[in-house]
Amino acid sequence: MRILFVCLGNICRSPMAEGVFRRELERRGIDHLVEVDSAGTSNWHVGEPPDPRARRAIAKRGVDISDLRGRQVSARDLDAFDLILAMDAENLSDLLALADAAQAQRVRLFLDFAPKAGVREVPDPYFGEEDGFDMVLDLLQAAAQGLADHVEEELRRQGKLTRA
Ligand code: 4NP
């Protein structure tokens, strides 16, 4: 399975989503069965490492994302990934504008996997304060668990996960 996280800049929300979701897969011992990546709808930060505030906030939770580099989402990604997960409604509509009807089926809001979170969009922390990154990480971690449950179910359905 291949999963792509998408935000605007690919330096705050989607690299943090990639980091916490990778860690959740490792915790469950299924990281070898899932490919994870992130990208931005804009080309503003291509080649850059994640924002220092994002790196610091996620490091406090024991995850290192300093080796990630920004890239822009492309039309090819819509075929290459099984799930393309947008952080907010603007990312979602930008992705749907690139997608044909079949590809659009694989594009969702990431927080659809955290129905109890009470919000549907991950707020953009870029222009805010440092503590905004901690709040974003709480949302991302909740959705990462819901997504990992969904992935396990799908892997089981495909016969790739045989243990309970
Ligand atoms: P991200 O945050 O989409 O979560 O990576 C942003 C990063 C950069 C900008 C906006 C949002 N920017 O305007 O450069």
mmCIF file with all atom_site columns, N, CA, C and O and ligand atoms in Angstrom, residues 7-14 44-45 124-127, ligand 1:
data_model
loop_
_atom_site.group_PDB
_atom_site.id
_atom_site.type_symbol
_atom_site.label_atom_id
_atom_site.label_alt_id
_atom_site.label_comp_id
_atom_site.label_asym_id
_atom_site.label_entity_id
_atom_site.label_seq_id
_atom_site.pdbx_PDB_ins_code
_atom_site.Cartn_x
_atom_site.Cartn_y
_atom_site.Cartn_z
_atom_site.occupancy
_atom_site.B_iso_or_equiv
_atom_site.pdbx_formal_charge
_atom_site.auth_seq_id
_atom_site.auth_comp_id
_atom_site.auth_asym_id
_atom_site.auth_atom_id
_atom_site.pdbx_PDB_model_num
ATOM   1  N N  . CYS A 1 7   ? -0.012 18.806 1.969  1.00 0.00 ? 7   CYS A N  1
ATOM   2  C CA . CYS A 1 7   ? -0.421 20.112 2.494  1.00 0.00 ? 7   CYS A CA 1
ATOM   3  C C  . CYS A 1 7   ? 0.000  21.177 1.492  1.00 0.00 ? 7   CYS A C  1
ATOM   4  O O  . CYS A 1 7   ? 0.265  20.862 0.317  1.00 0.00 ? 7   CYS A O  1
ATOM   5  N N  . LEU A 1 8   ? 0.080  22.419 1.921  1.00 0.00 ? 8   LEU A N  1
ATOM   6  C CA . LEU A 1 8   ? 0.407  23.501 0.988  1.00 0.00 ? 8   LEU A CA 1
ATOM   7  C C  . LEU A 1 8   ? 1.915  23.581 0.718  1.00 0.00 ? 8   LEU A C  1
ATOM   8  O O  . LEU A 1 8   ? 2.360  23.594 -0.429 1.00 0.00 ? 8   LEU A O  1
ATOM   9  N N  . GLY A 1 9   ? 2.705  23.633 1.783  1.00 0.00 ? 9   GLY A N  1
ATOM   10 C CA . GLY A 1 9   ? 4.136  23.882 1.621  1.00 0.00 ? 9   GLY A CA 1
ATOM   11 C C  . GLY A 1 9   ? 5.022  22.654 1.692  1.00 0.00 ? 9   GLY A C  1
ATOM   12 O O  . GLY A 1 9   ? 6.188  22.696 1.277  1.00 0.00 ? 9   GLY A O  1
ATOM   13 N N  . ASN A 1 10  ? 4.491  21.545 2.245  1.00 0.00 ? 10  ASN A N  1
ATOM   14 C CA . ASN A 1 10  ? 5.269  20.320 2.505  1.00 0.00 ? 10  ASN A CA 1
ATOM   15 C C  . ASN A 1 10  ? 6.465  20.586 3.428  1.00 0.00 ? 10  ASN A C  1
ATOM   16 O O  . ASN A 1 10  ? 7.508  19.936 3.323  1.00 0.00 ? 10  ASN A O  1
ATOM   17 N N  . ILE A 1 11  ? 6.309  21.570 4.333  1.00 0.00 ? 11  ILE A N  1
ATOM   18 C CA . ILE A 1 11  ? 7.359  21.773 5.339  1.00 0.00 ? 11  ILE A CA 1
ATOM   19 C C  . ILE A 1 11  ? 6.803  21.768 6.767  1.00 0.00 ? 11  ILE A C  1
ATOM   20 O O  . ILE A 1 11  ? 7.583  21.793 7.715  1.00 0.00 ? 11  ILE A O  1
ATOM   21 N N  . CYS A 1 12  ? 5.479  21.759 6.927  1.00 0.00 ? 12  CYS A N  1
ATOM   22 C CA . CYS A 1 12  ? 4.917  21.727 8.286  1.00 0.00 ? 12  CYS A CA 1
ATOM   23 C C  . CYS A 1 12  ? 4.017  20.507 8.490  1.00 0.00 ? 12  CYS A C  1
ATOM   24 O O  . CYS A 1 12  ? 4.432  19.501 9.071  1.00 0.00 ? 12  CYS A O  1
ATOM   25 N N  . ARG A 1 13  ? 2.771  20.588 8.004  1.00 0.00 ? 13  ARG A N  1
ATOM   26 C CA . ARG A 1 13  ? 1.796  19.554 8.348  1.00 0.00 ? 13  ARG A CA 1
ATOM   27 C C  . ARG A 1 13  ? 2.082  18.199 7.722  1.00 0.00 ? 13  ARG A C  1
ATOM   28 O O  . ARG A 1 13  ? 2.080  17.177 8.422  1.00 0.00 ? 13  ARG A O  1
ATOM   29 N N  . SER A 1 14  ? 2.286  18.144 6.385  1.00 0.00 ? 14  SER A N  1
ATOM   30 C CA . SER A 1 14  ? 2.411  16.816 5.770  1.00 0.00 ? 14  SER A CA 1
ATOM   31 C C  . SER A 1 14  ? 3.698  16.073 6.163  1.00 0.00 ? 14  SER A C  1
ATOM   32 O O  . SER A 1 14  ? 3.650  14.863 6.366  1.00 0.00 ? 14  SER A O  1
ATOM   33 N N  . TRP A 1 44  ? 6.685  26.182 -3.363 1.00 0.00 ? 44  TRP A N  1
ATOM   34 C CA . TRP A 1 44  ? 7.376  27.246 -2.637 1.00 0.00 ? 44  TRP A CA 1
ATOM   35 C C  . TRP A 1 44  ? 8.570  26.759 -1.836 1.00 0.00 ? 44  TRP A C  1
ATOM   36 O O  . TRP A 1 44  ? 9.486  27.528 -1.577 1.00 0.00 ? 44  TRP A O  1
ATOM   37 N N  . HIS A 1 45  ? 8.543  25.533 -1.371 1.00 0.00 ? 45  HIS A N  1
ATOM   38 C CA . HIS A 1 45  ? 9.615  25.065 -0.469 1.00 0.00 ? 45  HIS A CA 1
ATOM   39 C C  . HIS A 1 45  ? 10.258 23.778 -0.977 1.00 0.00 ? 45  HIS A C  1
ATOM   40 O O  . HIS A 1 45  ? 10.748 22.965 -0.189 1.00 0.00 ? 45  HIS A O  1
ATOM   41 N N  . ASP A 1 124 ? -3.394 25.370 9.437  1.00 0.00 ? 124 ASP A N  1
ATOM   42 C CA . ASP A 1 124 ? -2.045 25.701 8.972  1.00 0.00 ? 124 ASP A CA 1
ATOM   43 C C  . ASP A 1 124 ? -1.296 26.427 10.095 1.00 0.00 ? 124 ASP A C  1
ATOM   44 O O  . ASP A 1 124 ? -1.684 27.531 10.492 1.00 0.00 ? 124 ASP A O  1
ATOM   45 N N  . PRO A 1 125 ? -0.220 25.816 10.622 1.00 0.00 ? 125 PRO A N  1
ATOM   46 C CA . PRO A 1 125 ? 0.476  26.427 11.767 1.00 0.00 ? 125 PRO A CA 1
ATOM   47 C C  . PRO A 1 125 ? 1.555  27.425 11.350 1.00 0.00 ? 125 PRO A C  1
ATOM   48 O O  . PRO A 1 125 ? 2.180  28.057 12.195 1.00 0.00 ? 125 PRO A O  1
ATOM   49 N N  . TYR A 1 126 ? 1.762  27.602 10.053 1.00 0.00 ? 126 TYR A N  1
ATOM   50 C CA . TYR A 1 126 ? 2.954  28.309 9.553  1.00 0.00 ? 126 TYR A CA 1
ATOM   51 C C  . TYR A 1 126 ? 3.048  29.740 10.062 1.00 0.00 ? 126 TYR A C  1
ATOM   52 O O  . TYR A 1 126 ? 4.117  30.199 10.433 1.00 0.00 ? 126 TYR A O  1
ATOM   53 N N  . PHE A 1 127 ? 1.921  30.450 10.070 1.00 0.00 ? 127 PHE A N  1
ATOM   54 C CA . PHE A 1 127 ? 1.961  31.860 10.466 1.00 0.00 ? 127 PHE A CA 1
ATOM   55 C C  . PHE A 1 127 ? 1.621  32.057 11.942 1.00 0.00 ? 127 PHE A C  1
ATOM   56 O O  . PHE A 1 127 ? 1.461  33.180 12.403 1.00 0.00 ? 127 PHE A O  1
HETATM 57 P P1 . 4NP B 2 .   ? 2.322  23.544 5.375  1.00 0.00 ? 1   4NP B P1 1
HETATM 58 O O1 . 4NP B 2 .   ? 2.514  25.028 5.956  1.00 0.00 ? 1   4NP B O1 1
HETATM 59 O O2 . 4NP B 2 .   ? 1.367  23.666 4.229  1.00 0.00 ? 1   4NP B O2 1
HETATM 60 O O3 . 4NP B 2 .   ? 1.730  22.822 6.541  1.00 0.00 ? 1   4NP B O3 1
HETATM 61 O O4 . 4NP B 2 .   ? 3.686  23.055 4.990  1.00 0.00 ? 1   4NP B O4 1
HETATM 62 C C1 . 4NP B 2 .   ? 2.899  26.122 5.176  1.00 0.00 ? 1   4NP B C1 1
HETATM 63 C C2 . 4NP B 2 .   ? 4.217  26.294 4.823  1.00 0.00 ? 1   4NP B C2 1
HETATM 64 C C3 . 4NP B 2 .   ? 4.594  27.413 4.109  1.00 0.00 ? 1   4NP B C3 1
HETATM 65 C C4 . 4NP B 2 .   ? 3.647  28.363 3.750  1.00 0.00 ? 1   4NP B C4 1
HETATM 66 C C5 . 4NP B 2 .   ? 2.315  28.184 4.105  1.00 0.00 ? 1   4NP B C5 1
HETATM 67 C C6 . 4NP B 2 .   ? 1.953  27.057 4.814  1.00 0.00 ? 1   4NP B C6 1
HETATM 68 N N1 . 4NP B 2 .   ? 4.045  29.533 3.061  1.00 0.00 ? 1   4NP B N1 1
HETATM 69 O O5 . 4NP B 2 .   ? 3.199  30.424 2.872  1.00 0.00 ? 1   4NP B O5 1
HETATM 70 O O6 . 4NP B 2 .   ? 5.220  29.622 2.639  1.00 0.00 ? 1   4NP B O6 1
#
